[in-house]
Amino acid sequence: MTGEWGLSMHIAIFLELFWLDLFPAGTYIPPNSIISLLLSLSVAGHFGLESAGQLAIPVLLALPAALAGAHVEYLHRRWRNQQYTDLLHWGRMAEHSGKGDSPLWRIMVRSLGELFALNLGLFCVCLLVLVGTIELMSNYIGHLPAVPGIAWGHVWFVGAMGGMLALRLRRAYVAFALALLAASAASFI
């Protein structure tokens, strides 16, 4: 929406790598990484941030919003359980009487509207908290918080921990730890 394709891709790749270990299976609701992405892009636009070093802290501060988004979706699903019961009741009644308008579309449209409103509200609250936190940090340290000297590759490397954890192999963990040590040692040389 903002036209910042490069920046969007950099942040989205990090978030996908970071949450890769937590994949949706069964009734598990994965973290809502889209809310973190939108928050990060909104903060980047608000403060004029462009580089990985400038965005590293805001992106990390936006990560809990993904978990909050999953929790909001869980609460919404629990809240909508009554409509599922109503739909089952209608199905039993329609089966016996052979008539009746399906409440399915009404339930779906209402549910989607509620979920949109809840996510929009969560986004607005999280954006206010995130912008306020960054402004407080900025006032405290005298400039916008940044991590100097890092590139997107470094950020993706940190995000790759999610991918390594998804493998569930001890050898992968050892290889990742050795690569991390080698990269750390190389940065000091």
PDB file of N, CA and C in Angstrom, residues 11 14-15 19 32-41 43 55-69 126 130 134:
ATOM      1  N   ILE A  11      11.282  -6.977   5.878  1.00  0.00           N
ATOM      2  CA  ILE A  11      10.621  -7.231   7.157  1.00  0.00           C
ATOM      3  C   ILE A  11       9.792  -8.516   7.091  1.00  0.00           C
ATOM      4  N   PHE A  14      11.978 -11.611   7.410  1.00  0.00           N
ATOM      5  CA  PHE A  14      12.369 -11.834   8.805  1.00  0.00           C
ATOM      6  C   PHE A  14      11.232 -12.455   9.604  1.00  0.00           C
ATOM      7  N   LEU A  15      10.030 -11.911   9.476  1.00  0.00           N
ATOM      8  CA  LEU A  15       8.897 -12.410  10.256  1.00  0.00           C
ATOM      9  C   LEU A  15       8.540 -13.843   9.875  1.00  0.00           C
ATOM     10  N   TRP A  19       8.818 -16.863  12.700  1.00  0.00           N
ATOM     11  CA  TRP A  19       7.661 -17.635  13.150  1.00  0.00           C
ATOM     12  C   TRP A  19       7.556 -18.992  12.449  1.00  0.00           C
ATOM     13  N   ASN A  32      -0.010 -13.846  14.343  1.00  0.00           N
ATOM     14  CA  ASN A  32      -0.465 -13.027  13.223  1.00  0.00           C
ATOM     15  C   ASN A  32       0.681 -12.121  12.786  1.00  0.00           C
ATOM     16  N   SER A  33       1.546 -12.649  11.921  1.00  0.00           N
ATOM     17  CA  SER A  33       2.726 -11.884  11.526  1.00  0.00           C
ATOM     18  C   SER A  33       2.370 -10.678  10.666  1.00  0.00           C
ATOM     19  N   ILE A  34       1.177 -10.659  10.087  1.00  0.00           N
ATOM     20  CA  ILE A  34       0.792  -9.516   9.254  1.00  0.00           C
ATOM     21  C   ILE A  34       0.632  -8.262  10.105  1.00  0.00           C
ATOM     22  N   ILE A  35       0.125  -8.414  11.322  1.00  0.00           N
ATOM     23  CA  ILE A  35      -0.018  -7.231  12.179  1.00  0.00           C
ATOM     24  C   ILE A  35       1.358  -6.678  12.547  1.00  0.00           C
ATOM     25  N   SER A  36       2.329  -7.570  12.791  1.00  0.00           N
ATOM     26  CA  SER A  36       3.696  -7.108  13.079  1.00  0.00           C
ATOM     27  C   SER A  36       4.295  -6.400  11.870  1.00  0.00           C
ATOM     28  N   LEU A  37       4.040  -6.942  10.676  1.00  0.00           N
ATOM     29  CA  LEU A  37       4.550  -6.321   9.457  1.00  0.00           C
ATOM     30  C   LEU A  37       3.948  -4.932   9.268  1.00  0.00           C
ATOM     31  N   LEU A  38       2.634  -4.822   9.414  1.00  0.00           N
ATOM     32  CA  LEU A  38       1.977  -3.524   9.238  1.00  0.00           C
ATOM     33  C   LEU A  38       2.420  -2.516  10.300  1.00  0.00           C
ATOM     34  N   LEU A  39       2.608  -2.993  11.529  1.00  0.00           N
ATOM     35  CA  LEU A  39       3.102  -2.093  12.577  1.00  0.00           C
ATOM     36  C   LEU A  39       4.504  -1.595  12.248  1.00  0.00           C
ATOM     37  N   SER A  40       5.373  -2.514  11.809  1.00  0.00           N
ATOM     38  CA  SER A  40       6.748  -2.133  11.473  1.00  0.00           C
ATOM     39  C   SER A  40       6.777  -1.132  10.325  1.00  0.00           C
ATOM     40  N   LEU A  41       5.960  -1.371   9.305  1.00  0.00           N
ATOM     41  CA  LEU A  41       5.919  -0.441   8.173  1.00  0.00           C
ATOM     42  C   LEU A  41       5.329   0.914   8.579  1.00  0.00           C
ATOM     43  N   VAL A  43       5.515   2.286  11.577  1.00  0.00           N
ATOM     44  CA  VAL A  43       6.544   2.972  12.364  1.00  0.00           C
ATOM     45  C   VAL A  43       7.647   3.495  11.446  1.00  0.00           C
ATOM     46  N   LEU A  55      15.509  -0.159  11.869  1.00  0.00           N
ATOM     47  CA  LEU A  55      14.259  -0.893  12.059  1.00  0.00           C
ATOM     48  C   LEU A  55      14.371  -2.117  12.950  1.00  0.00           C
ATOM     49  N   ALA A  56      15.574  -2.514  13.334  1.00  0.00           N
ATOM     50  CA  ALA A  56      15.737  -3.740  14.120  1.00  0.00           C
ATOM     51  C   ALA A  56      14.944  -3.677  15.428  1.00  0.00           C
ATOM     52  N   ILE A  57      15.048  -2.600  16.153  1.00  0.00           N
ATOM     53  CA  ILE A  57      14.358  -2.488  17.441  1.00  0.00           C
ATOM     54  C   ILE A  57      12.839  -2.348  17.246  1.00  0.00           C
ATOM     55  N   PRO A  58      12.360  -1.499  16.344  1.00  0.00           N
ATOM     56  CA  PRO A  58      10.904  -1.453  16.139  1.00  0.00           C
ATOM     57  C   PRO A  58      10.305  -2.801  15.699  1.00  0.00           C
ATOM     58  N   VAL A  59      11.014  -3.545  14.852  1.00  0.00           N
ATOM     59  CA  VAL A  59      10.506  -4.843  14.419  1.00  0.00           C
ATOM     60  C   VAL A  59      10.437  -5.797  15.609  1.00  0.00           C
ATOM     61  N   LEU A  60      11.461  -5.797  16.438  1.00  0.00           N
ATOM     62  CA  LEU A  60      11.441  -6.662  17.622  1.00  0.00           C
ATOM     63  C   LEU A  60      10.350  -6.245  18.600  1.00  0.00           C
ATOM     64  N   LEU A  61      10.124  -4.939  18.734  1.00  0.00           N
ATOM     65  CA  LEU A  61       9.063  -4.454  19.618  1.00  0.00           C
ATOM     66  C   LEU A  61       7.670  -4.780  19.070  1.00  0.00           C
ATOM     67  N   ALA A  62       7.564  -4.994  17.767  1.00  0.00           N
ATOM     68  CA  ALA A  62       6.272  -5.317  17.152  1.00  0.00           C
ATOM     69  C   ALA A  62       5.950  -6.812  17.224  1.00  0.00           C
ATOM     70  N   LEU A  63       6.908  -7.652  17.595  1.00  0.00           N
ATOM     71  CA  LEU A  63       6.676  -9.102  17.633  1.00  0.00           C
ATOM     72  C   LEU A  63       5.558  -9.529  18.595  1.00  0.00           C
ATOM     73  N   PRO A  64       5.461  -8.958  19.794  1.00  0.00           N
ATOM     74  CA  PRO A  64       4.366  -9.383  20.679  1.00  0.00           C
ATOM     75  C   PRO A  64       2.978  -9.129  20.104  1.00  0.00           C
ATOM     76  N   ALA A  65       2.857  -8.184  19.191  1.00  0.00           N
ATOM     77  CA  ALA A  65       1.551  -7.925  18.570  1.00  0.00           C
ATOM     78  C   ALA A  65       1.074  -9.133  17.772  1.00  0.00           C
ATOM     79  N   ALA A  66       2.009  -9.905  17.216  1.00  0.00           N
ATOM     80  CA  ALA A  66       1.628 -11.112  16.472  1.00  0.00           C
ATOM     81  C   ALA A  66       0.982 -12.131  17.404  1.00  0.00           C
ATOM     82  N   LEU A  67       1.525 -12.248  18.595  1.00  0.00           N
ATOM     83  CA  LEU A  67       0.934 -13.169  19.584  1.00  0.00           C
ATOM     84  C   LEU A  67      -0.405 -12.642  20.078  1.00  0.00           C
ATOM     85  N   ALA A  68      -0.490 -11.324  20.245  1.00  0.00           N
ATOM     86  CA  ALA A  68      -1.767 -10.723  20.661  1.00  0.00           C
ATOM     87  C   ALA A  68      -2.829 -10.930  19.580  1.00  0.00           C
ATOM     88  N   GLY A  69      -2.437 -10.858  18.311  1.00  0.00           N
ATOM     89  CA  GLY A  69      -3.368 -11.100  17.213  1.00  0.00           C
ATOM     90  C   GLY A  69      -3.907 -12.519  17.227  1.00  0.00           C
ATOM     91  N   CYS A 126      -1.923  -1.196  19.389  1.00  0.00           N
ATOM     92  CA  CYS A 126      -0.503  -1.583  19.312  1.00  0.00           C
ATOM     93  C   CYS A 126       0.341  -0.493  18.668  1.00  0.00           C
ATOM     94  N   LEU A 130       3.435   1.229  20.376  1.00  0.00           N
ATOM     95  CA  LEU A 130       4.747   1.121  19.734  1.00  0.00           C
ATOM     96  C   LEU A 130       5.352   2.496  19.446  1.00  0.00           C
ATOM     97  N   ILE A 134       8.719   3.982  21.303  1.00  0.00           N
ATOM     98  CA  ILE A 134       9.892   4.447  20.545  1.00  0.00           C
ATOM     99  C   ILE A 134      10.172   5.922  20.837  1.00  0.00           C
TER     100      ILE A 134
END
